[in-house]
Short mmCIF file of N, CA and C in Angstrom, two decimals:
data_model
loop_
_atom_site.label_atom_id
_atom_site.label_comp_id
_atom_site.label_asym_id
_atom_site.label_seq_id
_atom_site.Cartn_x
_atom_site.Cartn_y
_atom_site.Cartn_z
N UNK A 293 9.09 10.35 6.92
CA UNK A 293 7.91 10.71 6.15
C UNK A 293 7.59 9.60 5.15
N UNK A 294 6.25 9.41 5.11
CA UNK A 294 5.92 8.71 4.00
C UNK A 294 6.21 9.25 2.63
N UNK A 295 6.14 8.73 1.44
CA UNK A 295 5.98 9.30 -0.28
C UNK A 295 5.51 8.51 -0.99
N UNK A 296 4.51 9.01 -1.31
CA UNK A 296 3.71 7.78 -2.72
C UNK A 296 4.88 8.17 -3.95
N UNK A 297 5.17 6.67 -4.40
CA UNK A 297 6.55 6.65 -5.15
C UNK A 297 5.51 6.53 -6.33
N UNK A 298 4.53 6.00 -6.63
CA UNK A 298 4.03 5.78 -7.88
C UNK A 298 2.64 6.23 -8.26
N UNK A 299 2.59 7.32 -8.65
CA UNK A 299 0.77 7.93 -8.53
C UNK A 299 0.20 7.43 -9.51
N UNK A 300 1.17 7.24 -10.78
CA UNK A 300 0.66 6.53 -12.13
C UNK A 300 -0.50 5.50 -11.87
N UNK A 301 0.50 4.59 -11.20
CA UNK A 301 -0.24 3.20 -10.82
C UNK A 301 -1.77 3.47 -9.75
N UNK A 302 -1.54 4.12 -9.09
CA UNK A 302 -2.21 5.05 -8.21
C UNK A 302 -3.89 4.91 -8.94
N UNK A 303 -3.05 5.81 -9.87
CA UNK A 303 -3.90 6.44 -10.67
C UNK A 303 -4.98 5.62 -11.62
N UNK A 304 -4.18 4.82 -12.56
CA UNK A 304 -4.73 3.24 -12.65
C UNK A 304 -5.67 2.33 -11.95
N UNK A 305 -5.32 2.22 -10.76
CA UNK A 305 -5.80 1.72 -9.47
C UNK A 305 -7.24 2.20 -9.60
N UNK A 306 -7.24 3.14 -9.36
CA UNK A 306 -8.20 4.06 -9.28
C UNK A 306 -9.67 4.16 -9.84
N UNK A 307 -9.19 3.75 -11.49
CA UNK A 307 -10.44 3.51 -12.54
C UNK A 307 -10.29 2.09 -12.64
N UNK A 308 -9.67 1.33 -12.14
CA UNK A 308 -9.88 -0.13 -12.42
C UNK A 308 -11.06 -0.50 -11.00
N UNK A 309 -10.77 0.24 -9.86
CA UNK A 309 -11.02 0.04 -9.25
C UNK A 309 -12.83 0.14 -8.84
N UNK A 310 -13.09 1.85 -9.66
CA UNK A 310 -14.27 1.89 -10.37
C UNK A 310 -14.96 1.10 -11.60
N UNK A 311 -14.48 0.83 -12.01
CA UNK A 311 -14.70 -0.16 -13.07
C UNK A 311 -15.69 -1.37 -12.49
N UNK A 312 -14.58 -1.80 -11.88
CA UNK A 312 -14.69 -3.02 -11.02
C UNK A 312 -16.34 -3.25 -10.11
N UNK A 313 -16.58 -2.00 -9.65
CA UNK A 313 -17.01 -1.61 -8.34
C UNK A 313 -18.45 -1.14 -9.62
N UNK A 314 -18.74 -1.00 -10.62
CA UNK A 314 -19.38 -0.44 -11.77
C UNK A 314 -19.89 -1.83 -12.61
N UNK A 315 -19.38 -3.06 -13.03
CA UNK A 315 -19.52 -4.38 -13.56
C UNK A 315 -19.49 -4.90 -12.88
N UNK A 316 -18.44 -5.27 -12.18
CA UNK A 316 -18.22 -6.81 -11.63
C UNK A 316 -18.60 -6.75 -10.15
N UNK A 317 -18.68 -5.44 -9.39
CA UNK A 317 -18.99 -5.62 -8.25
C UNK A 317 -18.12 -6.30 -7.10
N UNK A 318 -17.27 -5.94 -7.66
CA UNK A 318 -15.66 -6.43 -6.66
C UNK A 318 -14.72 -5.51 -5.79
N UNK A 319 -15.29 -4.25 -5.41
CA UNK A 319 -14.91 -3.27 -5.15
C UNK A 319 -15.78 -2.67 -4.60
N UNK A 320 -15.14 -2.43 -3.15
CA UNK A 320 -15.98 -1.74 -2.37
C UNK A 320 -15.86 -0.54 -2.31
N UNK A 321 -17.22 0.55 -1.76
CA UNK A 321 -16.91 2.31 -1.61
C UNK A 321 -15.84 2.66 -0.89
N UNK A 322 -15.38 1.91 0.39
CA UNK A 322 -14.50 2.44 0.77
C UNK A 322 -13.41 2.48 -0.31
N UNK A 323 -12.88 1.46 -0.56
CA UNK A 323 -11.83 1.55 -1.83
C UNK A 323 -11.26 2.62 -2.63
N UNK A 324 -12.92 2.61 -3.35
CA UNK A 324 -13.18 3.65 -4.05
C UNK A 324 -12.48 5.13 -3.87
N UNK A 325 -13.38 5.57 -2.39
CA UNK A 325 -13.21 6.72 -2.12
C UNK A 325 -11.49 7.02 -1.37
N UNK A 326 -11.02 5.96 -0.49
CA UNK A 326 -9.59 5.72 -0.44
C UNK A 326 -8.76 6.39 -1.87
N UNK A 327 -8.65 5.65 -3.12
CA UNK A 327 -8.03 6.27 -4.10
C UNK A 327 -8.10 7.53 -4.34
N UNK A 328 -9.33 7.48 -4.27
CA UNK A 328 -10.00 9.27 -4.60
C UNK A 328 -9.40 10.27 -4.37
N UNK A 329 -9.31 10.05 -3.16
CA UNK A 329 -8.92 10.84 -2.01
C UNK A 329 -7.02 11.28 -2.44
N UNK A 330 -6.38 10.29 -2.16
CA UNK A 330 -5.11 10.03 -2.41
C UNK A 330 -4.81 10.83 -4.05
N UNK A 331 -5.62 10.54 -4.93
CA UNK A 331 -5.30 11.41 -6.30
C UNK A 331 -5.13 12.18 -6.00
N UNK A 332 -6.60 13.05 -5.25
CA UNK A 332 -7.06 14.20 -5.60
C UNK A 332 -5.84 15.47 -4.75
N UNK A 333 -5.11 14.76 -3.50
CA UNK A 333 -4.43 15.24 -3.01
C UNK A 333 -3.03 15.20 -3.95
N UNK A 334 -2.77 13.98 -4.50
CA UNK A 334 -1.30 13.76 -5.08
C UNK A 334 -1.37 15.06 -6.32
N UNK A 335 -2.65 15.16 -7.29
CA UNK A 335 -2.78 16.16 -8.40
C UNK A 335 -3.08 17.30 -8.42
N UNK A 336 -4.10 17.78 -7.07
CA UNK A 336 -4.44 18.60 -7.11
C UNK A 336 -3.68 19.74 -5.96
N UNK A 337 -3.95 19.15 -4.91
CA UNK A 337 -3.29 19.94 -3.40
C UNK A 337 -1.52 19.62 -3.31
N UNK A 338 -0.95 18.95 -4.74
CA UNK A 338 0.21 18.94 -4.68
C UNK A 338 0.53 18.25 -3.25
N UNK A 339 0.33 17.59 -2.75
CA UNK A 339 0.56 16.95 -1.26
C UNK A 339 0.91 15.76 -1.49
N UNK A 340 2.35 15.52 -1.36
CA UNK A 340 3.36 14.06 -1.79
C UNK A 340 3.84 13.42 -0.32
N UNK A 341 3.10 14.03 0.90
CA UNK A 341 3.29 12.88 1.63
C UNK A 341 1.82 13.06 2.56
N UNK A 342 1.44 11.80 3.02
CA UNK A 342 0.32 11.82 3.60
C UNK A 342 0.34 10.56 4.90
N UNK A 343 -0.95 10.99 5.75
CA UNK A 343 -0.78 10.04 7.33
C UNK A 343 -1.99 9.52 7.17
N UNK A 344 -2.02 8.60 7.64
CA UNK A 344 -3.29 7.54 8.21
C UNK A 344 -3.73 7.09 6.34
N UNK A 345 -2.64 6.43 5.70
CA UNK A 345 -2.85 5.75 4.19
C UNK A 345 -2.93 4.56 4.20
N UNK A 346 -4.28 4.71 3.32
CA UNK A 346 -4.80 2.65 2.97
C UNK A 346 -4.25 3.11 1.71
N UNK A 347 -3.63 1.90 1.33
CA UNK A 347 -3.74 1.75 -0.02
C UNK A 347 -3.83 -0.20 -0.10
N UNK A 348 -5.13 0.05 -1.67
CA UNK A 348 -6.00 -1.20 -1.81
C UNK A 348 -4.86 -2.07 -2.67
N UNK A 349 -4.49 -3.75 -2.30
CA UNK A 349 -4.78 -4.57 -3.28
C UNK A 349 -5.63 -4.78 -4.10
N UNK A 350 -5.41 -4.09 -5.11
CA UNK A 350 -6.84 -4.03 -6.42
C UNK A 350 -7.16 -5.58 -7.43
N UNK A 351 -5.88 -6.84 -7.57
CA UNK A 351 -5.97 -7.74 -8.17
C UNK A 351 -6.86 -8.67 -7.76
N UNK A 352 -8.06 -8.92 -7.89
CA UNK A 352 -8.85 -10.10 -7.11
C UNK A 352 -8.06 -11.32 -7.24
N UNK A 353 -7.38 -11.81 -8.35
CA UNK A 353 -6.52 -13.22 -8.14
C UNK A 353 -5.50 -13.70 -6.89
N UNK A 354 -5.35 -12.02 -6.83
CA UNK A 354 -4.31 -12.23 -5.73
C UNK A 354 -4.79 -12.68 -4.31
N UNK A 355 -5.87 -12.37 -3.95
CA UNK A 355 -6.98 -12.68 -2.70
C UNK A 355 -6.79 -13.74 -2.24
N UNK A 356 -6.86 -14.80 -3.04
CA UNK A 356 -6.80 -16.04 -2.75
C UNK A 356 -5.51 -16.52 -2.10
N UNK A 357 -4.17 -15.88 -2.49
CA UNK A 357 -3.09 -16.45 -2.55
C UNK A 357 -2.49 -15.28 -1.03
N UNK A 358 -3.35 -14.58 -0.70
CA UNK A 358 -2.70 -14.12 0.92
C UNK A 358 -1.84 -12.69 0.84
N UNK A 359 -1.93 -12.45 -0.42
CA UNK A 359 -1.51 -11.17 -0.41
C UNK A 359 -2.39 -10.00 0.56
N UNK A 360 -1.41 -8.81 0.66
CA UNK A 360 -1.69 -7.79 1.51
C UNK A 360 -2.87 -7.03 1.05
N UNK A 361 -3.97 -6.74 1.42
CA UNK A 361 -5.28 -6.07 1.58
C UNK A 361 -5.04 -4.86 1.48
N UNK A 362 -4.46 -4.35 2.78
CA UNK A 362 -4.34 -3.03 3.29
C UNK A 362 -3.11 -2.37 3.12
N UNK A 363 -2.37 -1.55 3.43
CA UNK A 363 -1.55 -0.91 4.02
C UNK A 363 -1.76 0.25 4.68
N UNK A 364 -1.44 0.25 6.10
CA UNK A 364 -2.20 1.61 6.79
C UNK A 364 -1.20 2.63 7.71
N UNK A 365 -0.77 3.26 7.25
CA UNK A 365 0.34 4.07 7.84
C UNK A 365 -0.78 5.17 8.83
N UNK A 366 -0.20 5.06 10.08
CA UNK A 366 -0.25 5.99 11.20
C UNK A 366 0.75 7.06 11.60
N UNK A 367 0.14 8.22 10.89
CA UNK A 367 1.31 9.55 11.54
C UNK A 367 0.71 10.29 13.07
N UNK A 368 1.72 10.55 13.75
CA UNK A 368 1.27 10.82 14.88
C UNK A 368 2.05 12.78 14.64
N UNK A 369 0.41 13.83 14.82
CA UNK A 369 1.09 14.79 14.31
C UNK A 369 1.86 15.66 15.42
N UNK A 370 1.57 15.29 17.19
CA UNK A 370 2.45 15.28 18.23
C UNK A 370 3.60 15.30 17.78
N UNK A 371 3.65 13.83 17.75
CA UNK A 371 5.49 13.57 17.96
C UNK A 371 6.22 13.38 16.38
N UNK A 372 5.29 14.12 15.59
CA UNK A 372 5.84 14.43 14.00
C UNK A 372 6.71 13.07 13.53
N UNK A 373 5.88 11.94 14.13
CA UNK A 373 6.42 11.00 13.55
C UNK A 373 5.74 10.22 12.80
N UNK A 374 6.42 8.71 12.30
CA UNK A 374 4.90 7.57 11.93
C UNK A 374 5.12 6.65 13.42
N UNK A 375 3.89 5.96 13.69
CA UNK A 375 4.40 5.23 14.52
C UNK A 375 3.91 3.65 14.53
N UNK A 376 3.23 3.62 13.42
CA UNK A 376 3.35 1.82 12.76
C UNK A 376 2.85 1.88 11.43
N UNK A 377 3.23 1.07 10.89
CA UNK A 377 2.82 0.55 9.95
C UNK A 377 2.46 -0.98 9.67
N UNK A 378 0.79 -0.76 9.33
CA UNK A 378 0.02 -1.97 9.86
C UNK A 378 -0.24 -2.77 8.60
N UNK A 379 -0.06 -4.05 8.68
CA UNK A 379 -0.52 -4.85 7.75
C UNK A 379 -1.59 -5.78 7.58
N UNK A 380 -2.82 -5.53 6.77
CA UNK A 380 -4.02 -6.54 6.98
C UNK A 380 -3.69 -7.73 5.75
N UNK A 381 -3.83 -9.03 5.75
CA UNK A 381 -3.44 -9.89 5.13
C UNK A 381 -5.05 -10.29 4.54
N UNK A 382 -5.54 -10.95 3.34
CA UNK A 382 -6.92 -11.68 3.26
C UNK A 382 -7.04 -13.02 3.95
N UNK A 383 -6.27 -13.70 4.44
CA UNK A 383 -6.20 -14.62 5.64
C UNK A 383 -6.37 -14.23 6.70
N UNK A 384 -6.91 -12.93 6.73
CA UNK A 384 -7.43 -12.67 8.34
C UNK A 384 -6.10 -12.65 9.63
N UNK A 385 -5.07 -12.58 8.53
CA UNK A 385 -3.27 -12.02 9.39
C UNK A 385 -3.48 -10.58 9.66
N UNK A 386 -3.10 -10.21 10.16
CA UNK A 386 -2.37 -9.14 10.40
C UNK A 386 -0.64 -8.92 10.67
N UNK A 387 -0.43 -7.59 10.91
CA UNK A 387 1.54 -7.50 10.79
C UNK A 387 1.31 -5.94 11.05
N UNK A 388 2.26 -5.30 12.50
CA UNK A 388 2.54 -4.47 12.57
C UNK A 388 3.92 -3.98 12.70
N UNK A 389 4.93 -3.13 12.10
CA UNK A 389 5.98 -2.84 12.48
C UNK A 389 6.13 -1.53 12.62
N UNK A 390 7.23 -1.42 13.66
CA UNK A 390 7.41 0.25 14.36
C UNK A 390 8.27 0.92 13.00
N UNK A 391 7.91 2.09 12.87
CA UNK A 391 8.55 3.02 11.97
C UNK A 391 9.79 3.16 12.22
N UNK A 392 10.40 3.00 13.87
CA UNK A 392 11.75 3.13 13.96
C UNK A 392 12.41 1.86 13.87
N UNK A 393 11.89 0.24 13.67
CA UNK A 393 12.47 -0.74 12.78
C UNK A 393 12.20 -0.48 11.30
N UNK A 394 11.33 -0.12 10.67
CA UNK A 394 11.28 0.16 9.34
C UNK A 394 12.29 1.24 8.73
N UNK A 395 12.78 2.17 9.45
CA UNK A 395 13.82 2.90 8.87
C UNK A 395 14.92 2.16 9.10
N UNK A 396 15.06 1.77 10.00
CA UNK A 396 16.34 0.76 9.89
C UNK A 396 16.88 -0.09 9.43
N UNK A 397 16.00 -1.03 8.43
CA UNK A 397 16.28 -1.70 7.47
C UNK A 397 16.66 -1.17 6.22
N UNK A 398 17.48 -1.66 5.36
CA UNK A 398 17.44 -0.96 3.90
C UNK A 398 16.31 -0.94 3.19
N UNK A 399 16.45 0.19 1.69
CA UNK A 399 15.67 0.20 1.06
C UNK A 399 14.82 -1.28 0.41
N UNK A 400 16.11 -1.73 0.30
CA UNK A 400 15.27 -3.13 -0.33
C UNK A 400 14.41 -4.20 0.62
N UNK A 401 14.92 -3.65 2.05
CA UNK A 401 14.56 -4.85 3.07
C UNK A 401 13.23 -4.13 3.37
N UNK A 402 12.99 -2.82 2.98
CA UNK A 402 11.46 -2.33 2.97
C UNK A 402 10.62 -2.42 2.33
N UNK A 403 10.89 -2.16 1.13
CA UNK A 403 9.88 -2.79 0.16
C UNK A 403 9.48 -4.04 -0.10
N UNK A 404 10.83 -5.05 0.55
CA UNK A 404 10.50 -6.56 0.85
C UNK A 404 9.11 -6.60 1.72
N UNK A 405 9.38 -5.81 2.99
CA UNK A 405 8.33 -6.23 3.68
C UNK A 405 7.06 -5.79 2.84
N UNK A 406 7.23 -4.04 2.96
CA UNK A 406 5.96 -3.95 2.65
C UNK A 406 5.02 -4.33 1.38
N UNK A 407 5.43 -5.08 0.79
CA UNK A 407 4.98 -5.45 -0.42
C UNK A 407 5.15 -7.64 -0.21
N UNK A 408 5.81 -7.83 0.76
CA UNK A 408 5.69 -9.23 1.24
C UNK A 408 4.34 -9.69 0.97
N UNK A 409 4.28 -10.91 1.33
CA UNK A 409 2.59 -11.92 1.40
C UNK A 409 2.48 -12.45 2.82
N UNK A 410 1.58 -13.18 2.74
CA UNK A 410 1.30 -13.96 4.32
C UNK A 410 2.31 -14.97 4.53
N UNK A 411 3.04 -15.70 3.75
CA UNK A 411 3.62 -16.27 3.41
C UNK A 411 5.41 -16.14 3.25
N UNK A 412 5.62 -14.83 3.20
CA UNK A 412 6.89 -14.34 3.20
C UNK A 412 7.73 -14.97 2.25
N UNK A 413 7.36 -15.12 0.48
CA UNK A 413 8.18 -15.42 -0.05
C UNK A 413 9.24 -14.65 -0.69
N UNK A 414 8.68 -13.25 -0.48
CA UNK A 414 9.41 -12.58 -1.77
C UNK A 414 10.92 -11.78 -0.75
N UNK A 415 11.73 -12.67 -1.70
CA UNK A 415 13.10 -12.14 -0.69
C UNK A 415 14.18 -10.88 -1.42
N UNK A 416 13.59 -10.87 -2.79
CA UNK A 416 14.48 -10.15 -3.67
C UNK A 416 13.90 -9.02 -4.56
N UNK A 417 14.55 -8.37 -4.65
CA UNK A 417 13.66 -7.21 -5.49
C UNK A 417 13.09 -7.82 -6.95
N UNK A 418 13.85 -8.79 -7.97
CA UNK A 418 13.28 -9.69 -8.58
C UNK A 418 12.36 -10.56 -8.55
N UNK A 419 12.12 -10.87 -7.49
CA UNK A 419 10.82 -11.46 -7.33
C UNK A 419 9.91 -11.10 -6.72
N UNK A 420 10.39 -9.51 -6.29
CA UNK A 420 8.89 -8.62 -5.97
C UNK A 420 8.39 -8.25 -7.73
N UNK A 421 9.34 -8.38 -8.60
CA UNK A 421 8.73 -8.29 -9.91
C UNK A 421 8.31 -8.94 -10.34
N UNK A 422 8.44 -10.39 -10.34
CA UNK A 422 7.76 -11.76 -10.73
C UNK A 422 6.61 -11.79 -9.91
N UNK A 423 6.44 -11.83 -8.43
CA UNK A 423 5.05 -12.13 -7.94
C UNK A 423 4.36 -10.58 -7.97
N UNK A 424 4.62 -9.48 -7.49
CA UNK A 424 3.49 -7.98 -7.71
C UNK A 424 3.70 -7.47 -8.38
N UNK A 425 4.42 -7.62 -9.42
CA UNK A 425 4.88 -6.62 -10.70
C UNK A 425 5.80 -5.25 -10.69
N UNK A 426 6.63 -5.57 -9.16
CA UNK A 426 7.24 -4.83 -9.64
C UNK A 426 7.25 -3.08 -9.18
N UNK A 427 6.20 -2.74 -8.65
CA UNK A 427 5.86 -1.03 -8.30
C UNK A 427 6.11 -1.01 -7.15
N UNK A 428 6.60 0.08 -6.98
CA UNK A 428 7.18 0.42 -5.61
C UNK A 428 5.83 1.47 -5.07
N UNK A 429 4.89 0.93 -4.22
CA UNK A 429 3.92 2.04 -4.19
C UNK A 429 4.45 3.24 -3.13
N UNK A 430 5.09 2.76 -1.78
CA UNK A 430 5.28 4.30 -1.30
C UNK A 430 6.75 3.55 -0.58
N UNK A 431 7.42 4.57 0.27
CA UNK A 431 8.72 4.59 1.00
C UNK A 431 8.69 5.02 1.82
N UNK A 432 9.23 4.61 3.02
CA UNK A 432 9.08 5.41 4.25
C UNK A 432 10.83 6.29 4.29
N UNK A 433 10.55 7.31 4.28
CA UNK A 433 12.28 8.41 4.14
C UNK A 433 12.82 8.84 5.48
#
């Protein structure tokens, strides 16, 4: 199962993201309504795990430098499983891995990936805090 580990940030996300999308025009509706969505379930419908999840790179600085866009988890409600988890890069990369290699790695070798760049520098949980600050947005359990 998936779990959004951090709704705070989430949550954050959320009005920066409006903000954004309100002044600066850096933020698209989908975005928008993506977060929305994800709150309204995390606060309201009490629902702490969810299938078929984008969640946005909200930092525009980061754009430049190849960080991850997307994250898009596919639950398949058949075979009550996930069965990839897809990665869109702003270099026009992509990255898919099977849910049954993603459980198989450790915790740390997951959040490595999923929080990785196009670039694959970040090898340590310390320097997922130095380059993304650090938030663990979801876990696959």
């Amino acid at each position: 199962m998936l779990k959004i580990k951090s709704p705070n940030y989430i949550f954050g996300a959320f009005f920066c993201s409006l903000k954004n999308a309100i002044l600066k025009k850096q933020s698209s509706f989908t975005t928008y309504i993506s977060k929305f969505t994800i709150l309204v379930s995390y606060f309201f419908l009490k629902k702490r795990y969810f299938s078929n999840v984008e969640i946005y790179q909200i930092d525009p600085s980061m754009k430049k430098k190849g960080y991850i866009l997307y994250i898009v988890i596919n639950y398949s409600e058949e075979e009550n499983s996930f069965s990839n988890v897809f990665l869109l890069y702003t270099r026009k990369r992509s990255k898919s891995i099977s849910v049954t290699r993603l459980q198989s790695l450790t915790r740390i070798e997951r959040v490595i990936y999923v929080l990785s760049t196009s670039k694959g520098i970040l090898n340590t949980s310390e320097s997922i805090i130095k380059n993304v600050g650090g938030i663990i947005l979801l876990e696959v359990l």
